[in-house]
Short mmCIF file of N, CA and C in Angstrom, two decimals:
data_model
loop_
_atom_site.label_atom_id
_atom_site.label_comp_id
_atom_site.label_asym_id
_atom_site.label_seq_id
_atom_site.Cartn_x
_atom_site.Cartn_y
_atom_site.Cartn_z
N UNK T 180 5.17 -10.45 2.66
CA UNK T 180 3.95 -10.08 1.97
C UNK T 180 2.86 -9.86 3.00
N UNK T 181 2.06 -8.85 2.83
CA UNK T 181 0.94 -8.56 3.72
C UNK T 181 -0.13 -9.62 3.55
N UNK T 182 -0.96 -9.74 4.53
CA UNK T 182 -2.04 -10.70 4.48
C UNK T 182 -3.17 -10.18 3.61
N UNK T 183 -3.93 -11.11 3.04
CA UNK T 183 -5.07 -10.75 2.18
C UNK T 183 -6.02 -9.84 2.95
N UNK T 184 -6.27 -10.15 4.21
CA UNK T 184 -7.16 -9.34 5.03
C UNK T 184 -6.68 -7.89 5.09
N UNK T 185 -5.37 -7.71 5.27
CA UNK T 185 -4.81 -6.36 5.35
C UNK T 185 -4.97 -5.61 4.04
N UNK T 186 -4.79 -6.31 2.92
CA UNK T 186 -4.86 -5.67 1.62
C UNK T 186 -6.28 -5.22 1.25
N UNK T 187 -7.26 -5.81 1.88
CA UNK T 187 -8.64 -5.38 1.64
C UNK T 187 -9.10 -4.45 2.76
N UNK T 188 -8.92 -4.86 4.01
CA UNK T 188 -9.49 -4.14 5.14
C UNK T 188 -8.86 -2.76 5.36
N UNK T 189 -7.55 -2.66 5.25
CA UNK T 189 -6.89 -1.38 5.51
C UNK T 189 -7.31 -0.31 4.50
N UNK T 190 -7.19 -0.56 3.18
CA UNK T 190 -7.65 0.48 2.25
C UNK T 190 -9.14 0.73 2.33
N UNK T 191 -9.93 -0.33 2.56
CA UNK T 191 -11.38 -0.17 2.70
C UNK T 191 -11.70 0.77 3.86
N UNK T 192 -11.04 0.55 4.99
CA UNK T 192 -11.27 1.40 6.17
C UNK T 192 -10.88 2.85 5.89
N UNK T 193 -9.73 3.04 5.26
CA UNK T 193 -9.28 4.40 4.96
C UNK T 193 -10.23 5.07 3.98
N UNK T 194 -10.67 4.33 2.95
CA UNK T 194 -11.61 4.90 1.99
C UNK T 194 -12.94 5.25 2.65
N UNK T 195 -13.42 4.40 3.57
CA UNK T 195 -14.66 4.72 4.28
C UNK T 195 -14.50 5.98 5.14
N UNK T 196 -13.37 6.12 5.79
CA UNK T 196 -13.13 7.29 6.63
C UNK T 196 -13.21 8.57 5.80
N UNK T 197 -12.67 8.54 4.59
CA UNK T 197 -12.62 9.74 3.75
C UNK T 197 -13.71 9.77 2.68
N UNK T 198 -14.65 8.83 2.70
CA UNK T 198 -15.65 8.72 1.62
C UNK T 198 -16.52 9.98 1.50
N UNK T 199 -16.98 10.52 2.60
CA UNK T 199 -17.84 11.71 2.52
C UNK T 199 -17.05 12.92 2.03
N UNK T 200 -15.85 13.08 2.55
CA UNK T 200 -15.03 14.22 2.18
C UNK T 200 -14.63 14.20 0.71
N UNK T 201 -14.43 12.98 0.15
CA UNK T 201 -14.01 12.84 -1.24
C UNK T 201 -15.15 12.45 -2.16
N UNK T 202 -16.39 12.45 -1.64
CA UNK T 202 -17.58 12.10 -2.41
C UNK T 202 -17.45 10.73 -3.08
N UNK T 203 -17.06 9.73 -2.31
CA UNK T 203 -16.93 8.38 -2.82
C UNK T 203 -18.14 7.56 -2.38
N UNK T 204 -18.70 6.79 -3.30
CA UNK T 204 -19.84 5.93 -3.01
C UNK T 204 -19.36 4.73 -2.21
N UNK T 205 -19.92 4.56 -1.02
CA UNK T 205 -19.48 3.46 -0.15
C UNK T 205 -19.80 2.10 -0.75
N UNK T 206 -20.81 1.98 -1.58
CA UNK T 206 -21.08 0.72 -2.26
C UNK T 206 -19.95 0.38 -3.22
N UNK T 207 -19.43 1.38 -3.92
CA UNK T 207 -18.30 1.14 -4.83
C UNK T 207 -17.04 0.78 -4.05
N UNK T 208 -16.87 1.35 -2.87
CA UNK T 208 -15.71 1.00 -2.04
C UNK T 208 -15.76 -0.49 -1.71
N UNK T 209 -16.93 -0.99 -1.35
CA UNK T 209 -17.08 -2.42 -1.07
C UNK T 209 -16.95 -3.26 -2.33
N UNK T 210 -17.60 -2.81 -3.40
CA UNK T 210 -17.63 -3.56 -4.66
C UNK T 210 -16.24 -3.78 -5.25
N UNK T 211 -15.39 -2.78 -5.17
CA UNK T 211 -14.07 -2.85 -5.78
C UNK T 211 -12.98 -3.27 -4.80
N UNK T 212 -13.36 -3.74 -3.63
CA UNK T 212 -12.40 -4.16 -2.61
C UNK T 212 -11.46 -5.27 -3.05
N UNK T 213 -11.91 -6.12 -3.96
CA UNK T 213 -11.05 -7.21 -4.41
C UNK T 213 -9.83 -6.72 -5.18
N UNK T 214 -9.84 -5.46 -5.63
CA UNK T 214 -8.65 -4.91 -6.27
C UNK T 214 -7.49 -4.82 -5.28
N UNK T 215 -7.81 -4.84 -3.98
CA UNK T 215 -6.76 -4.82 -2.96
C UNK T 215 -5.88 -6.06 -2.99
N UNK T 216 -6.40 -7.17 -3.49
CA UNK T 216 -5.60 -8.40 -3.55
C UNK T 216 -5.19 -8.76 -4.97
N UNK T 217 -5.60 -7.98 -5.96
CA UNK T 217 -5.27 -8.26 -7.35
C UNK T 217 -3.77 -8.46 -7.60
N UNK T 218 -2.89 -7.63 -7.03
CA UNK T 218 -1.46 -7.85 -7.29
C UNK T 218 -0.95 -9.22 -6.85
N UNK T 219 -1.61 -9.85 -5.88
CA UNK T 219 -1.15 -11.16 -5.42
C UNK T 219 -1.47 -12.28 -6.41
N UNK T 220 -2.22 -12.00 -7.45
CA UNK T 220 -2.48 -13.02 -8.46
C UNK T 220 -1.24 -13.34 -9.27
N UNK T 221 -0.19 -12.53 -9.15
CA UNK T 221 1.04 -12.85 -9.88
C UNK T 221 1.74 -14.07 -9.30
N UNK T 222 1.27 -14.57 -8.17
CA UNK T 222 1.82 -15.80 -7.63
C UNK T 222 1.56 -16.97 -8.59
N UNK T 223 0.50 -16.87 -9.38
CA UNK T 223 0.23 -17.91 -10.37
C UNK T 223 1.29 -17.92 -11.47
N UNK T 224 2.10 -16.85 -11.56
CA UNK T 224 3.23 -16.80 -12.48
C UNK T 224 4.53 -17.22 -11.79
N UNK T 225 4.42 -17.72 -10.56
CA UNK T 225 5.53 -18.25 -9.77
C UNK T 225 6.49 -17.18 -9.26
N UNK T 226 6.11 -15.92 -9.27
CA UNK T 226 6.94 -14.89 -8.65
C UNK T 226 6.06 -13.68 -8.33
N UNK T 227 6.55 -12.82 -7.45
CA UNK T 227 5.82 -11.63 -7.03
C UNK T 227 6.28 -10.41 -7.81
N UNK T 228 6.30 -10.48 -9.11
CA UNK T 228 6.81 -9.34 -9.85
C UNK T 228 5.82 -8.82 -10.89
N UNK T 229 5.05 -9.67 -11.49
CA UNK T 229 4.19 -9.28 -12.60
C UNK T 229 3.23 -8.16 -12.23
N UNK T 230 2.60 -8.26 -11.07
CA UNK T 230 1.63 -7.24 -10.65
C UNK T 230 2.09 -6.42 -9.45
N UNK T 231 3.28 -6.66 -8.95
CA UNK T 231 3.80 -5.91 -7.82
C UNK T 231 4.76 -4.82 -8.32
N UNK T 232 4.26 -3.95 -9.18
CA UNK T 232 5.08 -2.88 -9.70
C UNK T 232 4.21 -1.67 -10.01
N UNK T 233 4.84 -0.56 -10.29
CA UNK T 233 4.11 0.70 -10.50
C UNK T 233 3.24 0.66 -11.75
N UNK T 234 3.51 -0.28 -12.67
CA UNK T 234 2.74 -0.34 -13.90
C UNK T 234 1.32 -0.86 -13.67
N UNK T 235 1.09 -1.53 -12.54
CA UNK T 235 -0.26 -1.98 -12.21
C UNK T 235 -1.17 -0.77 -11.93
N UNK T 236 -0.59 0.39 -11.70
CA UNK T 236 -1.36 1.60 -11.43
C UNK T 236 -1.84 2.29 -12.70
N UNK T 237 -1.36 1.84 -13.85
CA UNK T 237 -1.77 2.45 -15.12
C UNK T 237 -3.24 2.16 -15.43
N UNK T 238 -3.70 0.94 -15.18
CA UNK T 238 -5.09 0.57 -15.45
C UNK T 238 -6.09 1.50 -14.76
N UNK T 239 -5.95 1.74 -13.44
CA UNK T 239 -6.93 2.63 -12.82
C UNK T 239 -6.86 4.07 -13.33
N UNK T 240 -5.71 4.49 -13.83
CA UNK T 240 -5.62 5.84 -14.39
C UNK T 240 -6.47 5.96 -15.66
N UNK T 241 -6.51 4.88 -16.46
CA UNK T 241 -7.39 4.87 -17.64
C UNK T 241 -8.85 4.87 -17.22
N UNK T 242 -9.18 4.11 -16.17
CA UNK T 242 -10.55 4.10 -15.66
C UNK T 242 -10.92 5.48 -15.14
N UNK T 243 -9.96 6.15 -14.50
CA UNK T 243 -10.17 7.49 -13.93
C UNK T 243 -10.61 8.50 -14.99
N UNK T 244 -10.12 8.34 -16.20
CA UNK T 244 -10.49 9.25 -17.29
C UNK T 244 -12.00 9.22 -17.53
N UNK T 245 -12.59 8.03 -17.41
CA UNK T 245 -14.02 7.87 -17.69
C UNK T 245 -14.90 7.94 -16.44
N UNK T 246 -14.39 7.43 -15.33
CA UNK T 246 -15.14 7.44 -14.08
C UNK T 246 -14.19 7.78 -12.94
N UNK T 247 -14.12 9.05 -12.59
CA UNK T 247 -13.16 9.51 -11.59
C UNK T 247 -13.33 8.78 -10.25
N UNK T 248 -14.57 8.62 -9.80
CA UNK T 248 -14.80 8.01 -8.49
C UNK T 248 -14.32 6.56 -8.46
N UNK T 249 -14.68 5.77 -9.46
CA UNK T 249 -14.28 4.36 -9.50
C UNK T 249 -12.78 4.25 -9.76
N UNK T 250 -12.26 5.05 -10.66
CA UNK T 250 -10.82 5.02 -10.95
C UNK T 250 -9.99 5.32 -9.72
N UNK T 251 -10.42 6.29 -8.90
CA UNK T 251 -9.68 6.62 -7.70
C UNK T 251 -9.73 5.47 -6.69
N UNK T 252 -10.90 4.85 -6.54
CA UNK T 252 -11.03 3.73 -5.59
C UNK T 252 -10.11 2.58 -6.00
N UNK T 253 -10.14 2.22 -7.28
CA UNK T 253 -9.29 1.13 -7.76
C UNK T 253 -7.81 1.50 -7.59
N UNK T 254 -7.47 2.74 -7.95
CA UNK T 254 -6.09 3.20 -7.78
C UNK T 254 -5.65 3.08 -6.33
N UNK T 255 -6.49 3.49 -5.40
CA UNK T 255 -6.10 3.47 -3.99
C UNK T 255 -5.91 2.04 -3.49
N UNK T 256 -6.78 1.12 -3.89
CA UNK T 256 -6.60 -0.28 -3.50
C UNK T 256 -5.26 -0.82 -4.01
N UNK T 257 -4.95 -0.58 -5.26
CA UNK T 257 -3.70 -1.09 -5.84
C UNK T 257 -2.48 -0.38 -5.25
N UNK T 258 -2.58 0.95 -5.09
CA UNK T 258 -1.49 1.74 -4.50
C UNK T 258 -1.22 1.27 -3.07
N UNK T 259 -2.29 1.05 -2.29
CA UNK T 259 -2.11 0.63 -0.91
C UNK T 259 -1.45 -0.75 -0.84
N UNK T 260 -1.79 -1.62 -1.78
CA UNK T 260 -1.16 -2.95 -1.82
C UNK T 260 0.35 -2.80 -2.00
N UNK T 261 0.75 -1.96 -2.94
CA UNK T 261 2.17 -1.76 -3.19
C UNK T 261 2.88 -1.14 -1.98
N UNK T 262 2.25 -0.17 -1.35
CA UNK T 262 2.86 0.48 -0.17
C UNK T 262 3.00 -0.52 0.97
N UNK T 263 1.95 -1.30 1.24
CA UNK T 263 2.02 -2.28 2.33
C UNK T 263 3.10 -3.32 2.06
N UNK T 264 3.21 -3.79 0.82
CA UNK T 264 4.25 -4.77 0.50
C UNK T 264 5.64 -4.15 0.47
N UNK T 265 5.75 -2.88 0.12
CA UNK T 265 7.04 -2.19 0.15
C UNK T 265 7.63 -2.24 1.56
N UNK T 266 6.76 -2.09 2.56
CA UNK T 266 7.17 -2.11 3.96
C UNK T 266 7.16 -3.51 4.57
N UNK T 267 6.87 -4.52 3.74
CA UNK T 267 6.78 -5.87 4.26
C UNK T 267 7.33 -6.87 3.25
N UNK T 268 8.60 -6.79 2.97
CA UNK T 268 9.24 -7.74 2.06
C UNK T 268 9.73 -7.13 0.78
N UNK T 269 9.07 -6.08 0.30
CA UNK T 269 9.53 -5.38 -0.89
C UNK T 269 8.64 -5.58 -2.10
N UNK T 270 8.86 -4.74 -3.11
CA UNK T 270 8.14 -4.83 -4.38
C UNK T 270 9.13 -4.66 -5.52
N UNK T 271 8.76 -5.18 -6.65
CA UNK T 271 9.59 -5.02 -7.85
C UNK T 271 9.03 -3.85 -8.65
N UNK T 272 9.27 -2.65 -8.16
CA UNK T 272 8.62 -1.43 -8.65
C UNK T 272 8.82 -1.16 -10.14
N UNK T 273 9.92 -1.57 -10.71
CA UNK T 273 10.20 -1.25 -12.11
C UNK T 273 10.19 -2.47 -13.02
N UNK T 274 9.70 -3.61 -12.53
CA UNK T 274 9.63 -4.81 -13.35
C UNK T 274 8.70 -4.56 -14.53
N UNK T 275 9.00 -4.96 -15.73
CA UNK T 275 10.00 -5.92 -16.21
C UNK T 275 11.31 -5.27 -16.66
N UNK T 276 11.45 -3.96 -16.49
CA UNK T 276 12.66 -3.28 -16.94
C UNK T 276 13.83 -3.45 -15.98
N UNK T 277 13.51 -3.68 -14.70
CA UNK T 277 14.52 -3.81 -13.66
C UNK T 277 13.96 -4.79 -12.65
N UNK T 278 14.64 -5.90 -12.40
CA UNK T 278 14.06 -6.95 -11.59
C UNK T 278 14.51 -6.98 -10.13
N UNK T 279 15.11 -5.91 -9.65
CA UNK T 279 15.50 -5.84 -8.24
C UNK T 279 14.30 -5.43 -7.38
N UNK T 280 14.40 -5.72 -6.09
CA UNK T 280 13.32 -5.51 -5.15
C UNK T 280 13.60 -4.27 -4.30
N UNK T 281 12.68 -3.32 -4.31
CA UNK T 281 12.75 -2.12 -3.48
C UNK T 281 12.06 -2.45 -2.15
N UNK T 282 12.69 -2.08 -1.04
CA UNK T 282 12.11 -2.39 0.26
C UNK T 282 12.39 -1.28 1.26
N UNK T 283 11.54 -1.24 2.29
CA UNK T 283 11.74 -0.36 3.43
C UNK T 283 11.37 -1.16 4.67
N UNK T 284 12.23 -1.13 5.66
CA UNK T 284 11.95 -1.74 6.95
C UNK T 284 12.09 -0.66 8.00
N UNK T 285 11.00 -0.30 8.63
CA UNK T 285 11.01 0.74 9.66
C UNK T 285 10.25 0.20 10.87
N UNK T 286 10.95 -0.04 11.96
CA UNK T 286 10.34 -0.64 13.14
C UNK T 286 10.78 0.07 14.41
N UNK T 287 9.96 -0.11 15.43
CA UNK T 287 10.34 0.27 16.78
C UNK T 287 10.12 -0.97 17.63
N UNK T 288 11.18 -1.43 18.28
CA UNK T 288 11.13 -2.65 19.10
C UNK T 288 11.52 -2.31 20.54
N UNK T 289 11.13 -3.20 21.47
CA UNK T 289 11.49 -3.01 22.87
C UNK T 289 11.67 -4.36 23.55
N UNK T 290 12.43 -4.38 24.62
CA UNK T 290 12.61 -5.56 25.46
C UNK T 290 11.88 -5.37 26.78
N UNK T 291 10.68 -4.87 26.75
CA UNK T 291 9.84 -4.65 27.94
C UNK T 291 10.41 -3.60 28.88
N UNK T 292 11.33 -2.77 28.39
CA UNK T 292 11.94 -1.74 29.21
C UNK T 292 11.92 -0.46 28.40
N UNK T 293 11.32 0.58 28.93
CA UNK T 293 11.17 1.83 28.20
C UNK T 293 12.52 2.42 27.81
N UNK T 294 13.56 2.11 28.58
CA UNK T 294 14.90 2.63 28.26
C UNK T 294 15.61 1.81 27.18
N UNK T 295 15.00 0.71 26.80
CA UNK T 295 15.64 -0.22 25.86
C UNK T 295 14.84 -0.29 24.56
N UNK T 296 14.54 0.86 23.98
CA UNK T 296 13.79 0.91 22.73
C UNK T 296 14.78 0.97 21.56
N UNK T 297 14.53 0.11 20.56
CA UNK T 297 15.41 0.03 19.39
C UNK T 297 14.64 0.50 18.16
N UNK T 298 15.27 1.34 17.38
CA UNK T 298 14.69 1.85 16.15
C UNK T 298 15.42 1.23 14.97
N UNK T 299 14.68 0.86 13.96
CA UNK T 299 15.28 0.32 12.74
C UNK T 299 14.74 1.06 11.54
N UNK T 300 15.64 1.53 10.71
CA UNK T 300 15.27 2.06 9.40
C UNK T 300 16.26 1.50 8.41
N UNK T 301 15.77 0.60 7.61
CA UNK T 301 16.60 -0.05 6.61
C UNK T 301 15.83 0.01 5.30
N UNK T 302 16.46 0.51 4.27
CA UNK T 302 15.79 0.62 2.98
C UNK T 302 16.81 0.41 1.88
N UNK T 303 16.32 0.10 0.72
CA UNK T 303 17.24 -0.08 -0.39
C UNK T 303 16.67 -0.96 -1.48
N UNK T 304 17.60 -1.57 -2.20
CA UNK T 304 17.26 -2.43 -3.32
C UNK T 304 18.01 -3.74 -3.12
N UNK T 305 17.31 -4.85 -3.24
CA UNK T 305 17.90 -6.18 -3.04
C UNK T 305 17.63 -7.05 -4.25
N UNK T 306 18.25 -8.19 -4.26
CA UNK T 306 18.04 -9.14 -5.33
C UNK T 306 16.85 -10.05 -5.10
N UNK T 307 16.35 -10.12 -3.85
CA UNK T 307 15.24 -11.01 -3.54
C UNK T 307 14.39 -10.39 -2.44
N UNK T 308 13.20 -10.94 -2.24
CA UNK T 308 12.31 -10.45 -1.20
C UNK T 308 12.87 -10.82 0.16
N UNK T 309 12.54 -10.02 1.17
CA UNK T 309 13.04 -10.29 2.52
C UNK T 309 11.86 -10.37 3.48
N UNK T 310 12.11 -10.98 4.61
CA UNK T 310 11.14 -11.04 5.68
C UNK T 310 11.56 -9.99 6.70
N UNK T 311 10.75 -8.94 6.85
CA UNK T 311 11.11 -7.83 7.73
C UNK T 311 10.75 -8.06 9.19
N UNK T 312 10.18 -9.18 9.52
CA UNK T 312 9.68 -9.39 10.88
C UNK T 312 10.85 -9.49 11.87
N UNK T 313 10.81 -8.63 12.86
CA UNK T 313 11.75 -8.65 13.98
C UNK T 313 13.21 -8.65 13.54
N UNK T 314 13.58 -7.79 12.63
CA UNK T 314 14.98 -7.67 12.21
C UNK T 314 15.79 -6.90 13.24
N UNK T 315 15.11 -6.22 14.17
CA UNK T 315 15.81 -5.39 15.14
C UNK T 315 16.46 -6.19 16.26
N UNK T 316 16.10 -7.42 16.43
CA UNK T 316 16.65 -8.22 17.51
C UNK T 316 15.54 -8.81 18.35
N UNK T 317 15.89 -9.24 19.53
CA UNK T 317 14.89 -9.83 20.42
C UNK T 317 14.03 -8.74 21.02
N UNK T 318 12.81 -9.10 21.33
CA UNK T 318 11.89 -8.15 21.91
C UNK T 318 10.56 -8.20 21.18
N UNK T 319 9.71 -7.28 21.52
CA UNK T 319 8.41 -7.24 20.86
C UNK T 319 8.29 -5.94 20.08
N UNK T 320 7.47 -6.00 19.05
CA UNK T 320 7.30 -4.83 18.21
C UNK T 320 6.35 -3.82 18.81
N UNK T 321 6.77 -2.59 18.88
CA UNK T 321 5.89 -1.50 19.27
C UNK T 321 5.22 -0.96 18.02
N UNK T 322 6.00 -0.73 16.99
CA UNK T 322 5.49 -0.29 15.69
C UNK T 322 6.16 -1.16 14.63
N UNK T 323 5.35 -1.90 13.87
CA UNK T 323 5.91 -2.75 12.82
C UNK T 323 6.13 -1.93 11.56
N UNK T 324 6.90 -2.48 10.67
CA UNK T 324 7.17 -1.80 9.41
C UNK T 324 5.88 -1.60 8.63
N UNK T 325 5.01 -2.59 8.65
CA UNK T 325 3.74 -2.47 7.94
C UNK T 325 2.87 -1.36 8.53
N UNK T 326 2.95 -1.15 9.85
CA UNK T 326 2.22 -0.05 10.47
C UNK T 326 2.69 1.30 9.95
N UNK T 327 3.97 1.42 9.66
CA UNK T 327 4.50 2.64 9.07
C UNK T 327 3.88 2.85 7.68
N UNK T 328 3.75 1.75 6.92
CA UNK T 328 3.09 1.83 5.61
C UNK T 328 1.65 2.29 5.74
N UNK T 329 0.94 1.81 6.74
CA UNK T 329 -0.45 2.22 6.98
C UNK T 329 -0.51 3.71 7.30
N UNK T 330 0.42 4.18 8.13
CA UNK T 330 0.47 5.61 8.45
C UNK T 330 0.71 6.44 7.19
N UNK T 331 1.54 5.96 6.30
CA UNK T 331 1.80 6.67 5.04
C UNK T 331 0.54 6.72 4.19
N UNK T 332 -0.22 5.64 4.15
CA UNK T 332 -1.49 5.63 3.41
C UNK T 332 -2.47 6.65 4.00
N UNK T 333 -2.54 6.72 5.32
CA UNK T 333 -3.42 7.71 5.95
C UNK T 333 -2.98 9.14 5.63
N UNK T 334 -1.69 9.39 5.68
CA UNK T 334 -1.17 10.72 5.34
C UNK T 334 -1.48 11.05 3.88
N UNK T 335 -1.33 10.07 2.99
CA UNK T 335 -1.66 10.25 1.58
C UNK T 335 -3.12 10.69 1.42
N UNK T 336 -4.04 10.03 2.11
CA UNK T 336 -5.46 10.38 1.99
C UNK T 336 -5.75 11.74 2.61
N UNK T 337 -5.09 12.07 3.70
CA UNK T 337 -5.27 13.39 4.30
C UNK T 337 -4.84 14.47 3.31
N UNK T 338 -3.71 14.25 2.66
CA UNK T 338 -3.24 15.22 1.66
C UNK T 338 -4.20 15.32 0.48
N UNK T 339 -4.71 14.19 -0.01
CA UNK T 339 -5.66 14.20 -1.13
C UNK T 339 -6.92 14.98 -0.74
N UNK T 340 -7.45 14.70 0.45
CA UNK T 340 -8.67 15.41 0.86
C UNK T 340 -8.40 16.90 1.08
N UNK T 341 -7.22 17.23 1.60
CA UNK T 341 -6.85 18.63 1.79
C UNK T 341 -6.76 19.34 0.44
N UNK T 342 -6.08 18.70 -0.53
CA UNK T 342 -5.95 19.30 -1.85
C UNK T 342 -7.30 19.45 -2.55
N UNK T 343 -8.18 18.46 -2.37
CA UNK T 343 -9.50 18.54 -2.98
C UNK T 343 -10.28 19.73 -2.40
N UNK T 344 -10.22 19.89 -1.09
CA UNK T 344 -10.89 21.03 -0.46
C UNK T 344 -10.29 22.35 -0.90
N UNK T 345 -8.98 22.39 -1.04
CA UNK T 345 -8.29 23.62 -1.47
C UNK T 345 -8.71 23.99 -2.90
N UNK T 346 -8.76 22.98 -3.78
CA UNK T 346 -9.13 23.23 -5.18
C UNK T 346 -10.60 23.67 -5.27
N UNK T 347 -11.48 22.99 -4.53
CA UNK T 347 -12.91 23.35 -4.56
C UNK T 347 -13.17 24.70 -3.90
N UNK T 348 -12.31 25.08 -2.96
CA UNK T 348 -12.49 26.35 -2.26
C UNK T 348 -12.13 27.55 -3.10
N UNK T 349 -11.34 27.33 -4.15
CA UNK T 349 -10.89 28.45 -4.99
C UNK T 349 -11.94 28.85 -5.99
#
């Protein structure tokens, strides 16, 4: 599971970077930052499934109908939480209909030798959450699995801003 700091700071930073391009109010980005940790409240239900699924994204879509700017901010915080956890232990994407855990582990590791770089790409569905830290073997991480998730979030926002500009340009 990603750290609380990551679930707030990473999407907040990405939203601030794209706030002008997407006409997002920076006060709202700060105000709704706690949505970044909302999925972790399912720990009070003794498992990481109640809010760690795609259905948690339905709420912001309803908000989006009435307030596009706020709905998008809330959606991005919740979406980023799921993406970060997907790359760091897994998520129960289809819970309560399917209780298996979807995960992706993508790392680049090294043993302090440029010729000894190890790549890991492991993905699938498991019966329980996993710890993706250093699954490649001994050495230090050059790129962690969670960093790959962050890169995907940045690419997602680049595509959204590109599409917004394309639509407005027409």
